[in-house]
PDB file of C-alpha atoms and ligand atoms in Angstrom:
ATOM      1  CA  MET A 921      79.214 104.698 125.526  1.00 71.00           C
ATOM      2  CA  ALA A 922      80.986 101.584 126.711  1.00 91.00           C
ATOM      3  CA  VAL A 923      84.569 101.902 127.933  1.00 97.00           C
ATOM      4  CA  GLU A 924      86.541  99.014 126.436  1.00 98.00           C
ATOM      5  CA  ARG A 925      90.102  97.784 126.201  1.00 98.00           C
ATOM      6  CA  THR A 926      91.859  96.536 123.087  1.00 98.00           C
ATOM      7  CA  LEU A 927      95.288  95.126 122.324  1.00 99.00           C
ATOM      8  CA  SER A 928      97.614  97.064 120.035  1.00 99.00           C
ATOM      9  CA  ILE A 929     101.026  96.061 118.713  1.00 99.00           C
ATOM     10  CA  ILE A 930     103.481  98.494 117.153  1.00 99.00           C
ATOM     11  CA  LYS A 931     105.265  96.230 114.683  1.00 99.00           C
ATOM     12  CA  PRO A 932     108.975  95.807 113.796  1.00 99.00           C
ATOM     13  CA  ASP A 933     108.809  98.067 110.719  1.00 99.00           C
ATOM     14  CA  ALA A 934     107.769 100.941 113.017  1.00 99.00           C
ATOM     15  CA  THR A 935     110.224 100.260 115.859  1.00 99.00           C
ATOM     16  CA  ARG A 936     113.027 100.049 113.243  1.00 98.00           C
ATOM     17  CA  ARG A 937     112.106 103.530 111.953  1.00 98.00           C
ATOM     18  CA  ASN A 938     111.845 104.937 115.510  1.00 98.00           C
ATOM     19  CA  ILE A 939     108.259 106.122 115.051  1.00 98.00           C
ATOM     20  CA  THR A 940     106.649 104.551 118.132  1.00 98.00           C
ATOM     21  CA  GLY A 941     106.112 108.014 119.632  1.00 98.00           C
ATOM     22  CA  LYS A 942     104.410 109.293 116.485  1.00 98.00           C
ATOM     23  CA  ILE A 943     102.070 106.283 116.529  1.00 98.00           C
ATOM     24  CA  ASN A 944     101.322 106.708 120.236  1.00 98.00           C
ATOM     25  CA  ALA A 945     100.470 110.364 119.584  1.00 98.00           C
ATOM     26  CA  ARG A 946      97.928 109.307 116.938  1.00 98.00           C
ATOM     27  CA  LEU A 947      96.346 106.861 119.392  1.00 98.00           C
ATOM     28  CA  GLU A 948      96.171 109.411 122.208  1.00 98.00           C
ATOM     29  CA  GLU A 949      94.841 112.155 119.930  1.00 98.00           C
ATOM     30  CA  ALA A 950      92.035 109.731 118.991  1.00 98.00           C
ATOM     31  CA  GLY A 951      90.974 109.530 122.637  1.00 98.00           C
ATOM     32  CA  LEU A 952      92.616 106.210 123.436  1.00 98.00           C
ATOM     33  CA  ARG A 953      94.571 105.893 126.700  1.00 98.00           C
ATOM     34  CA  ILE A 954      97.640 103.626 126.901  1.00 98.00           C
ATOM     35  CA  VAL A 955      97.015 101.770 130.183  1.00 98.00           C
ATOM     36  CA  ALA A 956      99.800  99.189 129.702  1.00 98.00           C
ATOM     37  CA  GLN A 957     102.802  99.083 127.404  1.00 98.00           C
ATOM     38  CA  LYS A 958     106.035  97.130 126.984  1.00 98.00           C
ATOM     39  CA  ARG A 959     108.718  96.801 124.329  1.00 98.00           C
ATOM     40  CA  ILE A 960     109.611  93.153 123.733  1.00 98.00           C
ATOM     41  CA  ARG A 961     111.134  90.849 121.162  1.00 98.00           C
ATOM     42  CA  LEU A 962     108.647  88.107 120.238  1.00 98.00           C
ATOM     43  CA  GLY A 963     109.973  84.566 120.238  1.00 98.00           C
ATOM     44  CA  ARG A 964     109.065  82.274 117.370  1.00 98.00           C
ATOM     45  CA  ASP A 965     106.691  80.219 119.524  1.00 98.00           C
ATOM     46  CA  GLN A 966     104.956  83.366 120.767  1.00 98.00           C
ATOM     47  CA  ALA A 967     104.453  84.771 117.261  1.00 98.00           C
ATOM     48  CA  GLU A 968     103.134  81.444 115.967  1.00 98.00           C
ATOM     49  CA  ALA A 969     100.735  81.129 118.897  1.00 98.00           C
ATOM     50  CA  PHE A 970      99.525  84.723 118.671  1.00 98.00           C
ATOM     51  CA  TYR A 971      98.741  84.396 114.957  1.00 98.00           C
ATOM     52  CA  GLU A 972      97.501  80.784 115.152  1.00 97.00           C
ATOM     53  CA  VAL A 973      94.166  81.882 113.680  1.00 96.00           C
ATOM     54  CA  HIS A 974      96.061  82.566 110.408  1.00 98.00           C
ATOM     55  CA  LYS A 975      97.941  79.240 110.432  1.00 98.00           C
ATOM     56  CA  GLU A 976      96.445  78.019 107.146  1.00 98.00           C
ATOM     57  CA  ARG A 977      96.922  81.339 105.332  1.00 98.00           C
ATOM     58  CA  PRO A 978      99.700  81.609 102.747  1.00 98.00           C
ATOM     59  CA  PHE A 979     101.273  84.567 104.558  1.00 98.00           C
ATOM     60  CA  TYR A 980     101.554  82.848 107.983  1.00 98.00           C
ATOM     61  CA  VAL A 981     105.242  81.851 107.876  1.00 98.00           C
ATOM     62  CA  SER A 982     106.319  85.176 106.422  1.00 98.00           C
ATOM     63  CA  LEU A 983     104.194  87.035 108.994  1.00 98.00           C
ATOM     64  CA  CYS A 984     105.855  85.133 111.868  1.00 98.00           C
ATOM     65  CA  ASP A 985     109.302  85.824 110.330  1.00 98.00           C
ATOM     66  CA  PHE A 986     108.464  89.515 110.165  1.00 98.00           C
ATOM     67  CA  MET A 987     106.991  89.766 113.671  1.00 98.00           C
ATOM     68  CA  THR A 988     110.140  88.203 115.161  1.00 98.00           C
ATOM     69  CA  SER A 989     112.527  90.319 113.041  1.00 98.00           C
ATOM     70  CA  GLY A 990     112.836  93.152 115.582  1.00 98.00           C
ATOM     71  CA  PRO A 991     111.296  94.662 118.702  1.00 98.00           C
ATOM     72  CA  VAL A 992     107.576  95.258 119.011  1.00 99.00           C
ATOM     73  CA  VAL A 993     105.640  97.417 121.461  1.00 99.00           C
ATOM     74  CA  VAL A 994     102.601  95.654 122.898  1.00 99.00           C
ATOM     75  CA  GLN A 995     100.066  97.903 124.543  1.00 98.00           C
ATOM     76  CA  ILE A 996      96.561  98.028 125.926  1.00 98.00           C
ATOM     77  CA  LEU A 997      94.388 100.912 124.791  1.00 99.00           C
ATOM     78  CA  GLU A 998      91.360 102.006 126.792  1.00 98.00           C
ATOM     79  CA  GLY A 999      88.506 104.252 125.764  1.00 98.00           C
ATOM     80  CA  ASP A1000      84.948 104.474 124.491  1.00 98.00           C
ATOM     81  CA  GLN A1001      84.455 101.658 121.975  1.00 98.00           C
ATOM     82  CA  ALA A1002      88.209 101.175 121.955  1.00 98.00           C
ATOM     83  CA  VAL A1003      88.187  98.161 119.616  1.00 98.00           C
ATOM     84  CA  GLU A1004      86.377  99.999 116.848  1.00 98.00           C
ATOM     85  CA  ARG A1005      88.031 103.354 117.547  1.00 98.00           C
ATOM     86  CA  ASN A1006      91.492 101.790 117.238  1.00 98.00           C
ATOM     87  CA  ARG A1007      90.528 100.075 113.988  1.00 98.00           C
ATOM     88  CA  GLU A1008      89.432 103.441 112.594  1.00 98.00           C
ATOM     89  CA  VAL A1009      92.691 105.100 113.620  1.00 98.00           C
ATOM     90  CA  MET A1010      94.783 102.228 112.193  1.00 98.00           C
ATOM     91  CA  GLY A1011      93.046 102.119 108.805  1.00 98.00           C
ATOM     92  CA  ALA A1012      92.649  99.096 106.527  1.00 98.00           C
ATOM     93  CA  THR A1013      95.112  96.171 106.720  1.00 98.00           C
ATOM     94  CA  ASN A1014      96.458  96.939 103.271  1.00 98.00           C
ATOM     95  CA  PRO A1015      97.876 100.478 103.323  1.00 98.00           C
ATOM     96  CA  THR A1016      96.795 100.998  99.709  1.00 98.00           C
ATOM     97  CA  ASP A1017      93.183 100.653 100.960  1.00 98.00           C
ATOM     98  CA  ALA A1018      93.651 102.680 104.170  1.00 98.00           C
ATOM     99  CA  ALA A1019      91.812 105.991 104.484  1.00 98.00           C
ATOM    100  CA  ALA A1020      93.844 109.203 104.367  1.00 98.00           C
ATOM    101  CA  GLY A1021      95.142 110.277 107.751  1.00 98.00           C
ATOM    102  CA  THR A1022      95.149 106.789 109.267  1.00 98.00           C
ATOM    103  CA  ILE A1023      98.283 105.243 110.790  1.00 98.00           C
ATOM    104  CA  ARG A1024      98.618 102.644 108.059  1.00 98.00           C
ATOM    105  CA  ALA A1025      98.027 105.144 105.236  1.00 98.00           C
ATOM    106  CA  ASP A1026     100.735 107.405 106.655  1.00 98.00           C
ATOM    107  CA  PHE A1027     103.298 104.910 107.979  1.00 98.00           C
ATOM    108  CA  ALA A1028     102.813 101.329 106.698  1.00 98.00           C
ATOM    109  CA  GLU A1029     105.342  99.940 104.237  1.00 98.00           C
ATOM    110  CA  SER A1030     103.260  97.007 102.897  1.00 98.00           C
ATOM    111  CA  ILE A1031     100.308  94.754 103.754  1.00 98.00           C
ATOM    112  CA  GLU A1032     102.672  92.721 105.957  1.00 98.00           C
ATOM    113  CA  ALA A1033     104.838  95.529 107.367  1.00 98.00           C
ATOM    114  CA  ASN A1034     101.740  97.553 108.213  1.00 98.00           C
ATOM    115  CA  SER A1035     103.095  99.204 111.384  1.00 99.00           C
ATOM    116  CA  VAL A1036     100.310  98.240 113.812  1.00 99.00           C
ATOM    117  CA  HIS A1037      98.041  95.395 114.875  1.00 98.00           C
ATOM    118  CA  GLY A1038      94.741  95.892 116.655  1.00 98.00           C
ATOM    119  CA  SER A1039      92.211  93.406 118.029  1.00 98.00           C
ATOM    120  CA  ASP A1040      89.256  92.925 115.681  1.00 98.00           C
ATOM    121  CA  SER A1041      86.552  92.177 118.288  1.00 98.00           C
ATOM    122  CA  ALA A1042      85.919  92.477 122.021  1.00 98.00           C
ATOM    123  CA  ASP A1043      86.342  88.713 122.438  1.00 98.00           C
ATOM    124  CA  ASN A1044      89.686  88.709 120.641  1.00 98.00           C
ATOM    125  CA  ALA A1045      90.768  91.787 122.602  1.00 98.00           C
ATOM    126  CA  ALA A1046      90.251  89.914 125.880  1.00 98.00           C
ATOM    127  CA  ARG A1047      92.178  86.897 124.570  1.00 98.00           C
ATOM    128  CA  GLU A1048      95.023  89.005 123.142  1.00 98.00           C
ATOM    129  CA  ILE A1049      95.337  91.163 126.276  1.00 98.00           C
ATOM    130  CA  ALA A1050      95.611  88.023 128.435  1.00 98.00           C
ATOM    131  CA  PHE A1051      98.228  86.660 125.994  1.00 98.00           C
ATOM    132  CA  PHE A1052     100.653  89.499 126.821  1.00 98.00           C
ATOM    133  CA  PHE A1053      99.692  91.084 130.145  1.00 98.00           C
ATOM    134  CA  LYS A1054      99.075  90.155 133.768  1.00 98.00           C
ATOM    135  CA  ASP A1055      96.401  92.138 135.636  1.00 97.00           C
ATOM    136  CA  GLU A1056      99.007  93.916 137.779  1.00 97.00           C
ATOM    137  CA  GLU A1057     100.739  95.295 134.661  1.00 97.00           C
ATOM    138  CA  ILE A1058      97.596  97.255 133.705  1.00 97.00           C
ATOM    139  CA  VAL A1059      97.291 100.681 135.310  1.00 95.00           C
ATOM    140  CA  GLY A1060      94.150 102.499 134.206  1.00 89.00           C
TER     141      GLY A1060
HETATM  142  P1  CMP B1595      97.357  92.098 111.570  1.00 54.08           P
HETATM  143  O1  CMP B1595      96.269  93.037 111.908  1.00 54.08           O
HETATM  144  O2  CMP B1595      98.494  91.995 112.518  1.00 54.08           O
HETATM  145  O3  CMP B1595      96.745  90.622 111.342  1.00 54.08           O
HETATM  146  C1  CMP B1595      97.350  89.661 110.500  1.00 54.08           C
HETATM  147  C2  CMP B1595      98.507  90.212 109.743  1.00 54.08           C
HETATM  148  O4  CMP B1595      98.938  89.438 108.630  1.00 54.08           O
HETATM  149  C3  CMP B1595      98.126  91.541 109.123  1.00 54.08           C
HETATM  150  O5  CMP B1595      97.965  92.514 110.126  1.00 54.08           O
HETATM  151  C4  CMP B1595      99.297  91.762 108.162  1.00 54.08           C
HETATM  152  O6  CMP B1595     100.425  92.291 108.818  1.00 54.08           O
HETATM  153  C5  CMP B1595      99.642  90.316 107.753  1.00 54.08           C
HETATM  154  N1  CMP B1595      99.315  90.010 106.373  1.00 54.08           N
HETATM  155  C6  CMP B1595     100.206  89.701 105.422  1.00 54.08           C
HETATM  156  N2  CMP B1595      99.604  89.434 104.265  1.00 54.08           N
HETATM  157  C7  CMP B1595      98.278  89.550 104.468  1.00 54.08           C
HETATM  158  C8  CMP B1595      97.128  89.399 103.646  1.00 54.08           C
HETATM  159  N3  CMP B1595      97.218  89.064 102.361  1.00 54.08           N
HETATM  160  N4  CMP B1595      95.919  89.615 104.200  1.00 54.08           N
HETATM  161  C9  CMP B1595      95.805  89.934 105.525  1.00 54.08           C
HETATM  162  N5  CMP B1595      96.872  90.104 106.353  1.00 54.08           N
HETATM  163  C10 CMP B1595      98.102  89.922 105.832  1.00 54.08           C
END
C-alpha cells in the first residue's frame, strides 16, 4: 500500500475542551503517525486563504470566525493511504451523519465545530501541508 501524508487540523472547539490528546490517540491507534505538529492561532487572512475553496458558500464567514476563535493544532499524518484512513477515523462532516466510534461522532459539537479537519484528496493534502509547514519541520 502507498504511504501518504495528509494535513489534519484539531479545531478550536477541541482545543478549548482540552481533548487534543484524546484526538491524537485516536489517530495513532488508527495507524497514522504524527510527523509534524504545532499549536497556533490562525490569523484572519490565513483562515480565509486556507478555506478559499469555500468562499462562495453561505458558511464561509462563520467558518473563518470559528477557526480564528481559539488555538488550533495543525499536524501532518503519515501512513498507508493516510488521506482516506484519516477521513474514516474523522467520520462525516456533520456529526449527526458520522459513524459510531469516529472522532466527529464522539467529540464534534456541530457541523461547524466538528473538532477536526482532514485533507480530502492527495492533491489537496500536498497543497494544505505546504500551506502550514516547511520541509525541515517534518520529521518522519
Ligand atoms: P472542514 O473539513 O474543515 O471543511 C470545511 C468546513 O466548513 C467543515 O469542515 C465544517 O467545519 C464547516 N462547515 C460549516 N457548515 C458546513 C456545511 N453546511 N457543509 C460543509 N461544511 C460546513
